[in-house]
GROMACS .gro file of C-alpha atoms in nm:
model
  365
    1MET     CA    1   0.000   0.000   0.000
    2VAL     CA    2   0.134   0.344  -0.096
    3ASP     CA    3   0.087   0.632   0.148
    4ASN     CA    4   0.043   0.984   0.012
    5LEU     CA    5   0.274   1.157   0.258
    6ASP     CA    6   0.482   1.471   0.240
    7TYR     CA    7   0.833   1.443   0.099
    8PRO     CA    8   1.107   1.695   0.020
    9VAL     CA    9   0.997   1.860  -0.304
   10GLN     CA   10   1.353   1.919  -0.417
   11LEU     CA   11   1.432   1.546  -0.419
   12ILE     CA   12   1.275   1.244  -0.581
   13GLN     CA   13   1.181   1.018  -0.289
   14LEU     CA   14   0.976   0.699  -0.284
   15ILE     CA   15   1.051   0.579   0.070
   16GLN     CA   16   1.057   0.812   0.366
   17PRO     CA   17   1.307   0.760   0.650
   18ASN     CA   18   1.028   0.604   0.859
   19GLY     CA   19   0.964   0.343   0.589
   20ALA     CA   20   0.644   0.497   0.454
   21ARG     CA   21   0.600   0.469   0.078
   22VAL     CA   22   0.556   0.794  -0.114
   23CYS     CA   23   0.325   0.806  -0.416
   24ARG     CA   24   0.499   0.940  -0.727
   25PRO     CA   25   0.314   0.792  -1.029
   26GLU     CA   26   0.570   0.911  -1.283
   27PHE     CA   27   0.841   0.713  -1.102
   28ASP     CA   28   0.628   0.433  -0.958
   29ARG     CA   29   0.561   0.313  -1.312
   30LEU     CA   30   0.935   0.248  -1.351
   31ILE     CA   31   0.942  -0.006  -1.069
   32THR     CA   32   0.616  -0.198  -1.117
   33ASP     CA   33   0.823  -0.518  -1.138
   34ILE     CA   34   0.955  -0.473  -0.784
   35GLY     CA   35   0.737  -0.704  -0.577
   36PRO     CA   36   0.799  -0.864  -0.235
   37ASP     CA   37   1.080  -1.093  -0.353
   38GLU     CA   38   1.257  -0.809  -0.531
   39LEU     CA   39   1.227  -0.583  -0.226
   40LEU     CA   40   1.387  -0.851  -0.011
   41SER     CA   41   1.660  -0.896  -0.271
   42LEU     CA   42   1.737  -0.525  -0.267
   43TYR     CA   43   1.755  -0.529   0.112
   44ARG     CA   44   1.986  -0.829   0.102
   45ASP     CA   45   2.220  -0.646  -0.135
   46LEU     CA   46   2.223  -0.347   0.100
   47VAL     CA   47   2.307  -0.563   0.400
   48VAL     CA   48   2.573  -0.768   0.223
   49SER     CA   49   2.734  -0.456   0.076
   50ARG     CA   50   2.762  -0.295   0.418
   51ARG     CA   51   2.904  -0.617   0.563
   52ILE     CA   52   3.168  -0.630   0.289
   53ASP     CA   53   3.260  -0.272   0.368
   54THR     CA   54   3.292  -0.319   0.742
   55GLU     CA   55   3.499  -0.635   0.695
   56ALA     CA   56   3.734  -0.459   0.455
   57VAL     CA   57   3.781  -0.174   0.703
   58ALA     CA   58   3.864  -0.430   0.973
   59LEU     CA   59   4.114  -0.598   0.739
   60GLN     CA   60   4.286  -0.265   0.681
   61ARG     CA   61   4.302  -0.188   1.052
   62GLN     CA   62   4.460  -0.529   1.106
   63GLY     CA   63   4.725  -0.467   0.842
   64GLU     CA   64   4.592  -0.713   0.584
   65ILE     CA   65   4.525  -0.445   0.319
   66GLY     CA   66   4.696  -0.113   0.278
   67LEU     CA   67   4.398   0.115   0.220
   68TRP     CA   68   4.021   0.111   0.179
   69ALA     CA   69   3.765   0.374   0.077
   70PRO     CA   70   3.459   0.308   0.297
   71MET     CA   71   3.111   0.348   0.149
   72LEU     CA   72   2.916   0.348   0.478
   73GLY     CA   73   2.590   0.539   0.422
   74GLN     CA   74   2.604   0.525   0.043
   75GLU     CA   75   2.475   0.172  -0.006
   76ALA     CA   76   2.133   0.266  -0.147
   77ALA     CA   77   2.281   0.500  -0.408
   78GLN     CA   78   2.508   0.223  -0.531
   79VAL     CA   79   2.276  -0.076  -0.507
   80GLY     CA   80   1.978   0.107  -0.657
   81SER     CA   81   2.172   0.239  -0.955
   82ALA     CA   82   2.365  -0.083  -1.017
   83ARG     CA   83   2.046  -0.291  -1.010
   84ALA     CA   84   1.903  -0.060  -1.278
   85LEU     CA   85   2.175  -0.157  -1.527
   86ALA     CA   86   2.115  -0.405  -1.806
   87PRO     CA   87   2.372  -0.685  -1.849
   88ASP     CA   88   2.530  -0.515  -2.154
   89ASP     CA   89   2.552  -0.172  -1.993
   90PHE     CA   90   2.895  -0.072  -1.866
   91ALA     CA   91   2.973   0.090  -1.531
   92PHE     CA   92   3.274   0.317  -1.485
   93THR     CA   93   3.346   0.362  -1.117
   94SER     CA   94   3.565   0.569  -0.891
   95TYR     CA   95   3.734   0.404  -0.591
   96ARG     CA   96   3.434   0.374  -0.357
   97GLU     CA   97   3.179   0.174  -0.560
   98HIS     CA   98   3.226  -0.163  -0.389
   99ALA     CA   99   2.850  -0.228  -0.388
  100VAL     CA  100   2.830  -0.154  -0.760
  101ALA     CA  101   3.099  -0.414  -0.828
  102TYR     CA  102   2.923  -0.665  -0.603
  103CYS     CA  103   2.587  -0.610  -0.775
  104ARG     CA  104   2.752  -0.654  -1.116
  105GLY     CA  105   2.868  -0.999  -1.010
  106VAL     CA  106   3.229  -0.935  -0.912
  107PRO     CA  107   3.321  -1.204  -0.656
  108PRO     CA  108   3.377  -1.034  -0.319
  109GLU     CA  109   3.716  -1.200  -0.282
  110LEU     CA  110   3.843  -0.993  -0.576
  111LEU     CA  111   3.746  -0.661  -0.420
  112THR     CA  112   4.058  -0.634  -0.201
  113THR     CA  113   4.335  -0.751  -0.434
  114MET     CA  114   4.431  -0.404  -0.553
  115TRP     CA  115   4.401  -0.260  -0.203
  116ARG     CA  116   4.636  -0.529  -0.072
  117GLY     CA  117   4.890  -0.413  -0.328
  118ILE     CA  118   4.936  -0.743  -0.506
  119SER     CA  119   4.769  -0.653  -0.835
  120HIS     CA  120   4.733  -0.361  -1.073
  121SER     CA  121   4.360  -0.428  -1.062
  122GLY     CA  122   4.110  -0.670  -0.919
  123TRP     CA  123   3.919  -0.830  -1.206
  124ASP     CA  124   3.863  -0.835  -1.581
  125PRO     CA  125   3.628  -0.541  -1.652
  126GLU     CA  126   3.492  -0.703  -1.968
  127GLN     CA  127   3.377  -1.008  -1.772
  128PHE     CA  128   3.150  -0.808  -1.543
  129ASN     CA  129   3.100  -0.484  -1.738
  130VAL     CA  130   3.234  -0.277  -1.451
  131THR     CA  131   3.574  -0.115  -1.427
  132ASN     CA  132   3.831  -0.152  -1.154
  133PRO     CA  133   3.868   0.132  -0.902
  134ALA     CA  134   3.978   0.459  -1.068
  135ILE     CA  135   4.215   0.644  -0.838
  136VAL     CA  136   4.253   0.949  -1.066
  137VAL     CA  137   3.956   1.162  -0.961
  138GLY     CA  138   3.710   1.221  -1.244
  139SER     CA  139   3.891   1.027  -1.515
  140GLN     CA  140   3.612   0.771  -1.538
  141GLY     CA  141   3.376   1.037  -1.676
  142LEU     CA  142   3.585   1.060  -1.992
  143HIS     CA  143   3.618   0.682  -2.015
  144ALA     CA  144   3.242   0.629  -1.984
  145THR     CA  145   3.169   0.894  -2.246
  146GLY     CA  146   3.419   0.756  -2.494
  147TYR     CA  147   3.304   0.399  -2.447
  148ALA     CA  148   2.939   0.495  -2.493
  149LEU     CA  149   3.013   0.685  -2.812
  150GLY     CA  150   3.220   0.397  -2.949
  151ALA     CA  151   2.945   0.147  -2.867
  152HIS     CA  152   2.690   0.367  -3.044
  153LEU     CA  153   2.909   0.391  -3.355
  154ASP     CA  154   2.936   0.011  -3.348
  155GLY     CA  155   2.557  -0.015  -3.341
  156ALA     CA  156   2.528  -0.141  -2.983
  157GLU     CA  157   2.217  -0.021  -2.799
  158ILE     CA  158   2.374   0.008  -2.457
  159ALA     CA  159   2.430   0.277  -2.198
  160THR     CA  160   2.721   0.358  -1.972
  161ILE     CA  161   2.719   0.508  -1.625
  162ALA     CA  162   2.998   0.711  -1.468
  163TYR     CA  163   3.014   0.718  -1.088
  164PHE     CA  164   3.186   1.005  -0.908
  165GLY     CA  165   3.156   1.215  -0.596
  166ASP     CA  166   3.069   1.579  -0.544
  167GLY     CA  167   3.438   1.670  -0.531
  168ALA     CA  168   3.498   1.529  -0.878
  169THR     CA  169   3.254   1.777  -1.031
  170SER     CA  170   3.524   2.042  -0.988
  171GLN     CA  171   3.769   1.839  -1.195
  172GLY     CA  172   3.834   1.924  -1.556
  173ASP     CA  173   3.783   1.563  -1.666
  174ILE     CA  174   3.417   1.571  -1.561
  175ALA     CA  175   3.365   1.909  -1.724
  176GLU     CA  176   3.516   1.787  -2.051
  177ALA     CA  177   3.313   1.467  -2.042
  178MET     CA  178   2.985   1.653  -1.993
  179GLY     CA  179   3.068   1.904  -2.263
  180PHE     CA  180   3.150   1.629  -2.513
  181ALA     CA  181   2.852   1.413  -2.414
  182ALA     CA  182   2.612   1.704  -2.453
  183SER     CA  183   2.751   1.807  -2.793
  184PHE     CA  184   2.731   1.458  -2.942
  185ARG     CA  185   2.427   1.330  -2.748
  186VAL     CA  186   2.628   1.045  -2.601
  187GLY     CA  187   2.437   0.775  -2.414
  188VAL     CA  188   2.604   0.815  -2.077
  189VAL     CA  189   2.457   0.864  -1.730
  190PHE     CA  190   2.661   1.089  -1.501
  191PHE     CA  191   2.589   0.959  -1.151
  192CYS     CA  192   2.712   1.195  -0.881
  193GLN     CA  193   2.703   1.062  -0.527
  194ASN     CA  194   2.688   1.389  -0.337
  195ASN     CA  195   2.812   1.253  -0.006
  196GLN     CA  196   2.856   1.603   0.143
  197TRP     CA  197   3.234   1.589   0.181
  198ALA     CA  198   3.507   1.612  -0.084
  199ILE     CA  199   3.768   1.470   0.155
  200SER     CA  200   3.759   1.751   0.416
  201GLU     CA  201   3.572   2.016   0.220
  202PRO     CA  202   3.195   2.043   0.270
  203VAL     CA  203   2.985   2.061  -0.043
  204SER     CA  204   2.841   2.395   0.072
  205LEU     CA  205   3.187   2.546   0.030
  206GLN     CA  206   3.254   2.380  -0.303
  207SER     CA  207   2.928   2.476  -0.472
  208ARG     CA  208   2.690   2.760  -0.383
  209THR     CA  209   2.412   2.600  -0.588
  210PRO     CA  210   2.300   2.238  -0.623
  211ILE     CA  211   2.563   2.040  -0.810
  212SER     CA  212   2.298   1.923  -1.058
  213HIS     CA  213   2.275   2.282  -1.183
  214ARG     CA  214   2.620   2.243  -1.334
  215ALA     CA  215   2.484   1.985  -1.576
  216ILE     CA  216   2.205   2.219  -1.686
  217GLY     CA  217   2.471   2.463  -1.796
  218TYR     CA  218   2.591   2.204  -2.045
  219GLY     CA  219   2.240   2.139  -2.171
  220ILE     CA  220   2.219   1.804  -1.992
  221PRO     CA  221   1.892   1.713  -1.815
  222ALA     CA  222   1.953   1.680  -1.442
  223ILE     CA  223   1.760   1.527  -1.157
  224ARG     CA  224   1.814   1.516  -0.780
  225VAL     CA  225   1.721   1.201  -0.594
  226ASP     CA  226   1.727   1.092  -0.233
  227GLY     CA  227   2.042   0.882  -0.244
  228ASN     CA  228   1.944   0.692   0.072
  229ASP     CA  229   1.625   0.568  -0.093
  230VAL     CA  230   1.707   0.255  -0.293
  231LEU     CA  231   1.372   0.249  -0.478
  232ALA     CA  232   1.394   0.612  -0.587
  233VAL     CA  233   1.751   0.564  -0.707
  234LEU     CA  234   1.647   0.251  -0.898
  235ALA     CA  235   1.360   0.433  -1.071
  236VAL     CA  236   1.554   0.747  -1.157
  237THR     CA  237   1.851   0.551  -1.292
  238ARG     CA  238   1.628   0.328  -1.503
  239SER     CA  239   1.476   0.639  -1.661
  240ALA     CA  240   1.817   0.789  -1.737
  241LEU     CA  241   1.950   0.464  -1.881
  242TYR     CA  242   1.645   0.434  -2.105
  243ARG     CA  243   1.711   0.784  -2.242
  244ALA     CA  244   2.071   0.688  -2.308
  245ARG     CA  245   1.989   0.367  -2.491
  246GLU     CA  246   1.724   0.524  -2.713
  247GLY     CA  247   1.963   0.794  -2.832
  248SER     CA  248   1.829   1.090  -2.632
  249GLY     CA  249   2.171   1.171  -2.487
  250PRO     CA  250   2.320   1.205  -2.141
  251THR     CA  251   2.151   1.257  -1.805
  252PHE     CA  252   2.299   1.387  -1.480
  253ILE     CA  253   2.180   1.232  -1.155
  254GLU     CA  254   2.270   1.391  -0.822
  255ALA     CA  255   2.210   1.136  -0.548
  256ILE     CA  256   2.198   1.317  -0.215
  257THR     CA  257   2.359   1.094   0.046
  258CYS     CA  258   2.632   1.113   0.308
  259ARG     CA  259   2.969   0.953   0.363
  260MET     CA  260   2.928   0.841   0.722
  261GLY     CA  261   3.284   0.720   0.762
  262PRO     CA  262   3.625   0.854   0.664
  263HIS     CA  263   3.724   0.944   0.309
  264THR     CA  264   3.966   0.652   0.324
  265THR     CA  265   4.106   0.456   0.613
  266SER     CA  266   4.397   0.702   0.624
  267ASP     CA  267   4.158   0.989   0.697
  268ASP     CA  268   4.039   1.124   1.034
  269PRO     CA  269   3.698   1.286   0.975
  270SER     CA  270   3.682   1.420   1.331
  271ARG     CA  271   3.928   1.688   1.221
  272TYR     CA  272   3.673   1.854   0.994
  273ARG     CA  273   3.324   1.751   1.109
  274THR     CA  274   3.142   1.686   1.435
  275ASP     CA  275   2.900   1.426   1.563
  276THR     CA  276   2.630   1.690   1.530
  277ASP     CA  277   2.698   1.707   1.157
  278MET     CA  278   2.623   1.334   1.135
  279SER     CA  279   2.329   1.304   1.372
  280GLU     CA  280   2.059   1.390   1.118
  281TRP     CA  281   2.212   1.166   0.854
  282LYS     CA  282   2.217   0.871   1.093
  283SER     CA  283   1.838   0.898   1.109
  284ARG     CA  284   1.830   0.860   0.729
  285ASP     CA  285   2.022   0.531   0.723
  286PRO     CA  286   1.941   0.355   0.394
  287LEU     CA  287   1.934   0.006   0.545
  288GLU     CA  288   1.706   0.104   0.830
  289ARG     CA  289   1.471   0.278   0.587
  290MET     CA  290   1.435  -0.035   0.377
  291ARG     CA  291   1.397  -0.251   0.687
  292LEU     CA  292   1.109  -0.032   0.805
  293LEU     CA  293   0.938  -0.049   0.465
  294LEU     CA  294   0.961  -0.428   0.466
  295GLY     CA  295   0.832  -0.434   0.822
  296ARG     CA  296   0.529  -0.226   0.725
  297ARG     CA  297   0.450  -0.490   0.463
  298ASP     CA  298   0.513  -0.789   0.692
  299LEU     CA  299   0.792  -0.911   0.466
  300LEU     CA  300   1.077  -0.914   0.716
  301GLY     CA  301   1.039  -1.149   1.009
  302GLU     CA  302   1.305  -1.306   1.229
  303ASN     CA  303   1.366  -1.586   0.979
  304GLU     CA  304   1.433  -1.342   0.695
  305LEU     CA  305   1.655  -1.124   0.913
  306SER     CA  306   1.865  -1.415   1.035
  307THR     CA  307   1.895  -1.564   0.686
  308ILE     CA  308   2.015  -1.236   0.536
  309ALA     CA  309   2.254  -1.172   0.827
  310ALA     CA  310   2.399  -1.521   0.791
  311ALA     CA  311   2.447  -1.473   0.418
  312ALA     CA  312   2.626  -1.143   0.480
  313ASP     CA  313   2.852  -1.305   0.740
  314ASP     CA  314   2.937  -1.586   0.496
  315VAL     CA  315   3.036  -1.333   0.231
  316ALA     CA  316   3.250  -1.143   0.482
  317ALA     CA  317   3.417  -1.462   0.603
  318GLY     CA  318   3.497  -1.559   0.246
  319LEU     CA  319   3.637  -1.214   0.179
  320ARG     CA  320   3.861  -1.239   0.485
  321ARG     CA  321   3.991  -1.587   0.402
  322ALA     CA  322   4.062  -1.494   0.041
  323THR     CA  323   4.235  -1.168   0.132
  324ILE     CA  324   4.465  -1.323   0.390
  325ALA     CA  325   4.549  -1.607   0.151
  326LEU     CA  326   4.658  -1.372  -0.127
  327ALA     CA  327   5.023  -1.437  -0.209
  328ASP     CA  328   5.266  -1.159  -0.281
  329PRO     CA  329   5.359  -1.149  -0.650
  330PRO     CA  330   5.725  -1.157  -0.758
  331PRO     CA  331   5.875  -0.806  -0.799
  332SER     CA  332   5.909  -0.866  -1.175
  333ALA     CA  333   5.527  -0.873  -1.203
  334LEU     CA  334   5.539  -0.495  -1.169
  335PHE     CA  335   5.627  -0.480  -1.538
  336ASP     CA  336   5.346  -0.707  -1.657
  337HIS     CA  337   5.026  -0.572  -1.812
  338VAL     CA  338   5.141  -0.210  -1.814
  339TYR     CA  339   5.060  -0.194  -2.186
  340ALA     CA  340   4.841  -0.422  -2.394
  341GLU     CA  341   5.139  -0.503  -2.618
  342ALA     CA  342   5.515  -0.519  -2.569
  343HIS     CA  343   5.673  -0.178  -2.514
  344PRO     CA  344   6.047  -0.106  -2.551
  345LEU     CA  345   6.058   0.119  -2.246
  346ILE     CA  346   5.900  -0.145  -2.023
  347ASP     CA  347   6.126  -0.413  -2.172
  348ALA     CA  348   6.431  -0.201  -2.091
  349GLU     CA  349   6.313  -0.137  -1.735
  350ARG     CA  350   6.241  -0.506  -1.683
  351GLU     CA  351   6.591  -0.598  -1.798
  352GLU     CA  352   6.741  -0.328  -1.576
  353HIS     CA  353   6.556  -0.478  -1.280
  354ARG     CA  354   6.683  -0.827  -1.365
  355ALA     CA  355   7.039  -0.695  -1.383
  356TYR     CA  356   6.992  -0.534  -1.044
  357LEU     CA  357   6.878  -0.865  -0.893
  358ARG     CA  358   7.173  -1.045  -1.053
  359SER     CA  359   7.407  -0.791  -0.900
  360LEU     CA  360   7.261  -0.859  -0.557
  361GLU     CA  361   7.311  -1.233  -0.605
  362GLY     CA  362   7.674  -1.175  -0.704
  363ALA     CA  363   7.739  -0.954  -0.405
  364SER     CA  364   7.603  -1.214  -0.163
  365SER     CA  365   7.805  -1.504  -0.307
   0.00000   0.00000   0.00000
């Protein structure tokens, strides 16, 4: 049953923080296939994604991985948008989209390989149609735009989605990508997770107007959605992806959410924000919101809760075992896979490294 309740007019919202469903016919029609089983599946993805995140943070604190970019609080923005993608669509992520990778089918045990420092990347992007973490802020916007244009020229009816944070909207790469996408009507969705903090800089300092207004300046349709509402994100992203596939050009989505944890595990957020800053956002927790909705519909009893919690714990345990079991690669692997084909500079550096190792062996004999 859908309740006609008040909601923030500036955001698209389908679930209120108290779990009440909001009636928005123009967006409800985009999720008519989401019945009880699908709602439970979305909630499971939210729970498992958070459990992956907390386990990875624990692994970093215990010295098993070198760094991690927590996504605590942003699960609905990632799960909702990733579940909107078709199998042939391609996701271009930043370094925080662990839930996107999980929803695209990346085995959880591959999520930490790069962060442990034993691999240039974690998985084959073409196998799952999602890229590895992009450390260069904003670069994925250009990659998503170029890939979408190339796919269109090849006759493929697909869409791409570029994930980035509010801080990346001040990068030239995102500006260039939006300018190009608008000019050539490229089928790309620019998905900004406005998590309120570009490392230590609040979004209010970075932009005096809503970030979505920047897209309007390029002639790109923009929409703001409650990023802690998994159903609203799912509906809005489906609409944008449909526009992209049919040739109507790019869309900019600003998902309003909050990074509840540190920027990375090397960050101390208490230096630039207070508990008061976070108190209101804690009441908007995306998992609790979905749990309350399911409770209102009598879909989430003790059996369902325990089953989902056990599944999340199993995934976390597997992630831990796989991470700790990862073997260090030989130093020479540093020169592998730098280029798709042999490169004389890399060949020379590899040989120089071999000579260095031989010299060490000679000195010790």
